[in-house]
Coordinates of C-alpha atoms in Angstrom, one line a residue:
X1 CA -25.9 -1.1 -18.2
X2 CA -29.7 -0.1 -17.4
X3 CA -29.4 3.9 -16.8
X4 CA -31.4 3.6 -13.8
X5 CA -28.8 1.3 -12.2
X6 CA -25.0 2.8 -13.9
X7 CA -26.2 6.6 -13.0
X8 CA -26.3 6.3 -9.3
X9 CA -23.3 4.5 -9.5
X10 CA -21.4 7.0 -11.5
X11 CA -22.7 10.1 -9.1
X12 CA -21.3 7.9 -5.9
X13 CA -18.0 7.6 -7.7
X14 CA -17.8 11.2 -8.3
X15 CA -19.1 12.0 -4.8
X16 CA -15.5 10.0 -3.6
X17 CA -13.6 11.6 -5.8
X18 CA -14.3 15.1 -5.0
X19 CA -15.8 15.6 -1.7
X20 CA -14.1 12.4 0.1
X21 CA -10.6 13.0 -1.7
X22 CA -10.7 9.1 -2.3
X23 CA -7.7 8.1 -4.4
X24 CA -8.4 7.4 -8.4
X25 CA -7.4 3.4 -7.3
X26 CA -10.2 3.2 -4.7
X27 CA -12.6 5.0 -6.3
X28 CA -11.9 2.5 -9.9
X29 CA -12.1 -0.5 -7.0
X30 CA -15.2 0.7 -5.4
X31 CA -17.0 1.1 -9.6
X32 CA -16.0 -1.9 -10.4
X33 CA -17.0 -4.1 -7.4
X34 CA -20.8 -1.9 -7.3
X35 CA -21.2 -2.5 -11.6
X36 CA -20.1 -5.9 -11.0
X37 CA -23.7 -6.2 -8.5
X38 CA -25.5 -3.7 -11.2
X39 CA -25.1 -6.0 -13.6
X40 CA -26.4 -8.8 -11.9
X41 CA -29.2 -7.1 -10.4
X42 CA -29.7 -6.1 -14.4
X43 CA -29.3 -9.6 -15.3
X44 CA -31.7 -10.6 -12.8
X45 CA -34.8 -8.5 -13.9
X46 CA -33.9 -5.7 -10.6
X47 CA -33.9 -2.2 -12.2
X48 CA -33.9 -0.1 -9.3
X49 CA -31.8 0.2 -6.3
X50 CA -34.5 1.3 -3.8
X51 CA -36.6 -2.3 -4.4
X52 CA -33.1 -4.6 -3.6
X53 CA -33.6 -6.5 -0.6
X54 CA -31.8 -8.2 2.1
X55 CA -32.7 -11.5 0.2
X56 CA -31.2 -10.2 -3.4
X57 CA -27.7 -9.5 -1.6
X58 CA -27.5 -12.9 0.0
X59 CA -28.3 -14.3 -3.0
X60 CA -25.7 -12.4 -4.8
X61 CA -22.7 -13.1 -2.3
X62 CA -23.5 -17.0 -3.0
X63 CA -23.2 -16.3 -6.2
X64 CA -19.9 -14.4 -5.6
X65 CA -18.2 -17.3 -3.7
X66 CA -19.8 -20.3 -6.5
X67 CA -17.4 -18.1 -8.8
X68 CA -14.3 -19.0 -6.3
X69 CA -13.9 -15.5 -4.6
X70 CA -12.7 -15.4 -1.3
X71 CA -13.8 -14.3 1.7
X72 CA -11.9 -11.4 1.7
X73 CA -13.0 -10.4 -1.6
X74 CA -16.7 -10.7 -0.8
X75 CA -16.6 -9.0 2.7
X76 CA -15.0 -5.8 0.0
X77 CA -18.2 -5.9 -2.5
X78 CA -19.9 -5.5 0.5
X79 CA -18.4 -2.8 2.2
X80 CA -18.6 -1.0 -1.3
X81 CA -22.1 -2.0 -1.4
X82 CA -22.8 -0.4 2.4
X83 CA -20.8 2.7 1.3
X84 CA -22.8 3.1 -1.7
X85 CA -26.3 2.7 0.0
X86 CA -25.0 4.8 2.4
X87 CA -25.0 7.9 -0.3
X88 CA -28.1 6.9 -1.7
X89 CA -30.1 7.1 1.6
X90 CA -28.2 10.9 2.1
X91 CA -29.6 11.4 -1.7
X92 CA -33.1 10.0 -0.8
X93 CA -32.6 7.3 -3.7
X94 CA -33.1 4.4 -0.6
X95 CA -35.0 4.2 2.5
X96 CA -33.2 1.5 4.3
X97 CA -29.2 -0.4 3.7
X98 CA -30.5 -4.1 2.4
X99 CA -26.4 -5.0 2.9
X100 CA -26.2 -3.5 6.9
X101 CA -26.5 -7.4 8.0
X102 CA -24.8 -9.6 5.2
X103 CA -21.5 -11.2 6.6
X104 CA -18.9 -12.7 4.5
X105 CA -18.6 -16.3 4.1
X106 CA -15.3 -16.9 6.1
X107 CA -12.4 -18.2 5.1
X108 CA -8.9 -19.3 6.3
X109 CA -6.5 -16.4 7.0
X110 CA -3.4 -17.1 4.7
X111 CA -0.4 -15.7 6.4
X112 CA 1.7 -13.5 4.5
X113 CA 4.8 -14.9 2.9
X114 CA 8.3 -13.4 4.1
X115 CA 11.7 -13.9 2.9
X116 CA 14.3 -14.6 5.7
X117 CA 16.8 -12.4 6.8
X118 CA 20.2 -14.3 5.0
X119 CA 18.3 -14.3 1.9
X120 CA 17.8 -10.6 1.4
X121 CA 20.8 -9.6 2.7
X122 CA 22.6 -11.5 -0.1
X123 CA 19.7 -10.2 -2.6
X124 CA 20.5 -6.9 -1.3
X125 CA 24.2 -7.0 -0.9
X126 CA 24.3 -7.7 -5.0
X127 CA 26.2 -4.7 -6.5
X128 CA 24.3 -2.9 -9.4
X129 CA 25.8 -3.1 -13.2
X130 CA 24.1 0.1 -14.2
X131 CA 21.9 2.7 -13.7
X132 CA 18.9 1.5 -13.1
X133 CA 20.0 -1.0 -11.5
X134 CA 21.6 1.4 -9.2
X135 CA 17.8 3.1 -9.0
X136 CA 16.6 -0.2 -8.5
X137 CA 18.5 -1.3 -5.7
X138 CA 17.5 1.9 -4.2
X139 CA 14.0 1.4 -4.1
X140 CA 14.3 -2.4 -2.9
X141 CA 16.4 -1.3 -0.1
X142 CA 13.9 1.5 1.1
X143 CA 11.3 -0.9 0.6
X144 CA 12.7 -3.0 3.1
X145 CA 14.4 -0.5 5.3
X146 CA 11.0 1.5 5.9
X147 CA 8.2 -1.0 5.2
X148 CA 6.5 1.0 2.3
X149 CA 3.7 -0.2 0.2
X150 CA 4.2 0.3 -3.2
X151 CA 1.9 3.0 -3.7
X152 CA 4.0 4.9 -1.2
X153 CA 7.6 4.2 -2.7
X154 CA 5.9 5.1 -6.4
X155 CA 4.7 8.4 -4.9
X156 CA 8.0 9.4 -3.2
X157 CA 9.5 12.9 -4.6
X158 CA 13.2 14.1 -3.8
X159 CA 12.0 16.7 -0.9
X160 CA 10.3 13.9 1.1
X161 CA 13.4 12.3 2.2
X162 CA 15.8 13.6 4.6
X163 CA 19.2 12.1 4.5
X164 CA 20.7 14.1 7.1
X165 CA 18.1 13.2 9.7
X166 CA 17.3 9.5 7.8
X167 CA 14.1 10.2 7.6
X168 CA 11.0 10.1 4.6
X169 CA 8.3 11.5 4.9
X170 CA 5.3 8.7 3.2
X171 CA 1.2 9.5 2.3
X172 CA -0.8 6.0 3.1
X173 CA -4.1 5.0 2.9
X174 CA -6.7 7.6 3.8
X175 CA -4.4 10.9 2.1
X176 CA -2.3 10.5 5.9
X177 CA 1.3 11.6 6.3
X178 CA 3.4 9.3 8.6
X179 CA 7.4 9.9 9.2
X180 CA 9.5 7.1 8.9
X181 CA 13.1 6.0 9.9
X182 CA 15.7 5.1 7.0
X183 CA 18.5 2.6 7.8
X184 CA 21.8 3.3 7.0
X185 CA 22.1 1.1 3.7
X186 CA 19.3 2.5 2.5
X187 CA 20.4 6.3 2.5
X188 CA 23.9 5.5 1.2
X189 CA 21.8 3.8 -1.5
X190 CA 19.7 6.9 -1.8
X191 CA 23.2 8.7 -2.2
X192 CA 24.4 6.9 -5.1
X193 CA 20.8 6.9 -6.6
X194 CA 20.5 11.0 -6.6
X195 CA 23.0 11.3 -9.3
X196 CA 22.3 8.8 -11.8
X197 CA 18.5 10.5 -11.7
X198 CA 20.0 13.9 -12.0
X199 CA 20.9 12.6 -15.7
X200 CA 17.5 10.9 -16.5
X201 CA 14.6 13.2 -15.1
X202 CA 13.1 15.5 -16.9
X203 CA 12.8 19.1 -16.2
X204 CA 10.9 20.0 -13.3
X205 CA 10.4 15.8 -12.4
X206 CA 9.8 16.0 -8.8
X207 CA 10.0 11.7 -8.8
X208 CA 12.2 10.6 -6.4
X209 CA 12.6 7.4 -8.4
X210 CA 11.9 7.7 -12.7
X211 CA 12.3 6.1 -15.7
X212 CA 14.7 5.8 -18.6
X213 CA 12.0 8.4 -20.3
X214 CA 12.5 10.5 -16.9
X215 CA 9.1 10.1 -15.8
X216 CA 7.9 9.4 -12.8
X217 CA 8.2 5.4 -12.1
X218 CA 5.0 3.2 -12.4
X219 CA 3.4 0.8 -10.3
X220 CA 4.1 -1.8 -12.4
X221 CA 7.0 -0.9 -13.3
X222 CA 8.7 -1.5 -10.2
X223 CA 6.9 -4.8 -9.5
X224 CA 8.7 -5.6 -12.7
X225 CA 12.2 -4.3 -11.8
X226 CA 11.7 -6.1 -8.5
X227 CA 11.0 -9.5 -10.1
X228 CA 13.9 -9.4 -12.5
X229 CA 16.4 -8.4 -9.8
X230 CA 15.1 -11.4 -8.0
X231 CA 15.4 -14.3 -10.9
X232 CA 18.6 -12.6 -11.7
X233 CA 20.5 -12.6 -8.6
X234 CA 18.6 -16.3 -7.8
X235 CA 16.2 -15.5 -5.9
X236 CA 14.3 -19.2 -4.5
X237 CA 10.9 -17.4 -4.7
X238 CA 9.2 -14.5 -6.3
X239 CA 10.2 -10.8 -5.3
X240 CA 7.5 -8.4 -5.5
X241 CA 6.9 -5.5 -3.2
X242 CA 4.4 -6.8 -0.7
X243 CA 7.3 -9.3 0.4
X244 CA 9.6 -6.9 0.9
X245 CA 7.1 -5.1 3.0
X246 CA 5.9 -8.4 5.3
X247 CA 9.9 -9.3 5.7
X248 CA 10.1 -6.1 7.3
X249 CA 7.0 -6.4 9.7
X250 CA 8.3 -9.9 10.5
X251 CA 11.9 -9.1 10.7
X252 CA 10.9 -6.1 12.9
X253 CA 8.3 -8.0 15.5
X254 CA 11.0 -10.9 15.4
X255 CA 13.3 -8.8 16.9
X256 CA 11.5 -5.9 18.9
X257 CA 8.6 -7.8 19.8
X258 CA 6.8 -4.5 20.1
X259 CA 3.6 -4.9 18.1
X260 CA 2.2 -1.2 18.6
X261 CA 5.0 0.5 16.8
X262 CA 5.2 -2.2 14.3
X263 CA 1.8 -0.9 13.7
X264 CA 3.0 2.6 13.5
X265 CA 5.7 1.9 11.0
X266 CA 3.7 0.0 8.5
X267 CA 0.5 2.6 9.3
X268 CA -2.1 -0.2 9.7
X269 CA -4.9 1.9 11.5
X270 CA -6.2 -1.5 13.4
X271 CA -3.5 -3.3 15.3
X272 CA -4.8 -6.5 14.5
X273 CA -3.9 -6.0 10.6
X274 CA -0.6 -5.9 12.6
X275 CA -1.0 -9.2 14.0
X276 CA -1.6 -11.2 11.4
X277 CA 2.9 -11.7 11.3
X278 CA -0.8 4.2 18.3
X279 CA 0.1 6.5 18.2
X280 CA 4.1 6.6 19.6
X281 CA 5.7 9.5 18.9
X282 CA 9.0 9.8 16.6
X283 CA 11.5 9.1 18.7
X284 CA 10.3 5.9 20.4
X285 CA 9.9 4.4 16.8
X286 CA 13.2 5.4 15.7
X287 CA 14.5 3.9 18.4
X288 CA 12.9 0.7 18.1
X289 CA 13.4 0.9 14.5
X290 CA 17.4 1.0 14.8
X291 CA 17.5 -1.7 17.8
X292 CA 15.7 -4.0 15.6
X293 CA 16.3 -3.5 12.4
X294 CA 19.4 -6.0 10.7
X295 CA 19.9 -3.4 7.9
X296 CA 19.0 -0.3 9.4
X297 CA 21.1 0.2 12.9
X298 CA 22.8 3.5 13.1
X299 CA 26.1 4.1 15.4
X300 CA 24.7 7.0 17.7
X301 CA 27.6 10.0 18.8
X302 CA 26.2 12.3 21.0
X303 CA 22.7 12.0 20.0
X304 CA 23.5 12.1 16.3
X305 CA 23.2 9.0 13.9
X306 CA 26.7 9.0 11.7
X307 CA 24.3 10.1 8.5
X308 CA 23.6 13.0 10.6
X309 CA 27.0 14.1 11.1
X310 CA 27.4 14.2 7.3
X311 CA 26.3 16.3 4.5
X312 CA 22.6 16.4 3.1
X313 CA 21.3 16.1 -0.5

């Protein structure tokens, strides 16, 4: 990579990193997609990122969908690309954005795949032969109750759930804290989860969820777990944690029908990411949540969810 093209590049990067507080996934997403253009623009005799024009980029995003991307993929090496010109204007390294007017070829919307309400309950309903299966369960069964992405379940530690009040406490996208509603078969899963980790995490291991080493669990990790749960109870498609998280989405706006606290509970920041299948405070969602919900409705005495009534961790 031509010095004049990688440095900018790598100063961008570290710009995200430490001023924005951009996660070490997006900023390795955003290098990859902007050396994935500097080496074209390398390969194309273009040295230097203040002579790329208008022109160059549409030539590069028809080069981008030739090699089969999608849409979707192409509209992200562009908003990377406006991020990154972006700093270099700031750094006086550009006088203008060549990428401000480029669109993304479109392309169908493909709706995301959910698995119906009978099938997870038997998936779910499958008692655990060990413990990590016991651990496993657990996390499926949040995954579900609370609509987490997996970055969010593999970031969990102990103190971020509340079993008293059924709550966890979840960082999204964009570093922001949302509180979330657990169901009741997720928390006693929780319950019978906390002591088989108590004998497999390390020292000091704040992980809600960790590995046979004690460790805290890793992304791919779980997708694995998930899967293997999934061909061994019979699954008749492929479990992985993105279909837990649309099941609940659909199961939710199936029953509720109210799209805006959907939104809340899955912490889309544009509703229509939501309607592809707000702020409300607390209570309204937790109310929704345990109307709607088929594995998550709480029995209510005086106020108080039966969880509540009983002890903590």
């Amino acid at each position: 990579m031509p010095d004049e093209l990688g440095r900018p590049v790598t100063d961008f990067i570290r710009h995200l990193a430490s001023e924005k507080r951009h996660s070490p996934r997006t900023c390795d997403s955003y290098q990859r997609d902007l050396l994935r253009l500097a080496g074209w623009l390398a390969g194309s005799g273009q040295l230097a990122w203040q002579r790329v024009t208008n022109h160059d980029l549409r030539r590069y995003v028809a080069t981008l969908s030739r090699a089969g991307l999608s849409g979707r993929s192409i509209a992200r090496h562009l908003s990377a690309t406006r991020r990154f010109y972006q700093f270099l204007l700031r750094e006086r390294l550009a006088t203008d954005n060549p990428a401000l007017d480029i669109r993304a070829p479109k392309t169908g919307r493909r709706l995301p795949r959910v698995a119906d309400v009978d099938q997870l309950s038997y998936l779910l309903d499958s008692p655990p032969e060990d413990p990590l299966e016991v651990r496993d369960l657990c996390m499926f069964e949040l995954m579900y109750s609370s609509g987490l992405r997996l970055a969010e379940l593999a970031s969990l530690d102990v103190d971020t759930v509340d079993l008293r009040s059924g709550e966890v406490r979840v960082v999204g996208k964009g570093a922001k804290q949302r509180l979330l509603p657990v169901g009741r078969k997720a928390v006693a899963s929780i319950r019978a989860w906390l002591p088989q980790r108590a004998g497999l995490a390390n020292d000091g291991e704040k992980a809600l969820f960790v590995s046979q080493r004690g460790e805290r669990l890793s992304h791919r990790s779980i997708q694995a777990r998930l899967s293997r749960w999934g061909i061994t109870r019979g699954a008749d498609q492929k479990l992985h944690p993105h279909l837990l998280r649309h099941s609940f989405a659909s199961h939710m706006l199936e029953s509720s029908g109210d799209l805006r606290a959907v939104q809340e509970l899955l912490g889309h920041a544009d509703i229509a990411t939501t309607q592809v299948y707000t702020h409300l405070d607390f209570q309204h969602l937790a109310r929704v949540y345990d109307q709607s919900h088929p594995r998550a409705r709480r029995d209510s005495y005086h106020g108080k969810t039966n969880d509540e009534n009983t002890s903590g961790q």
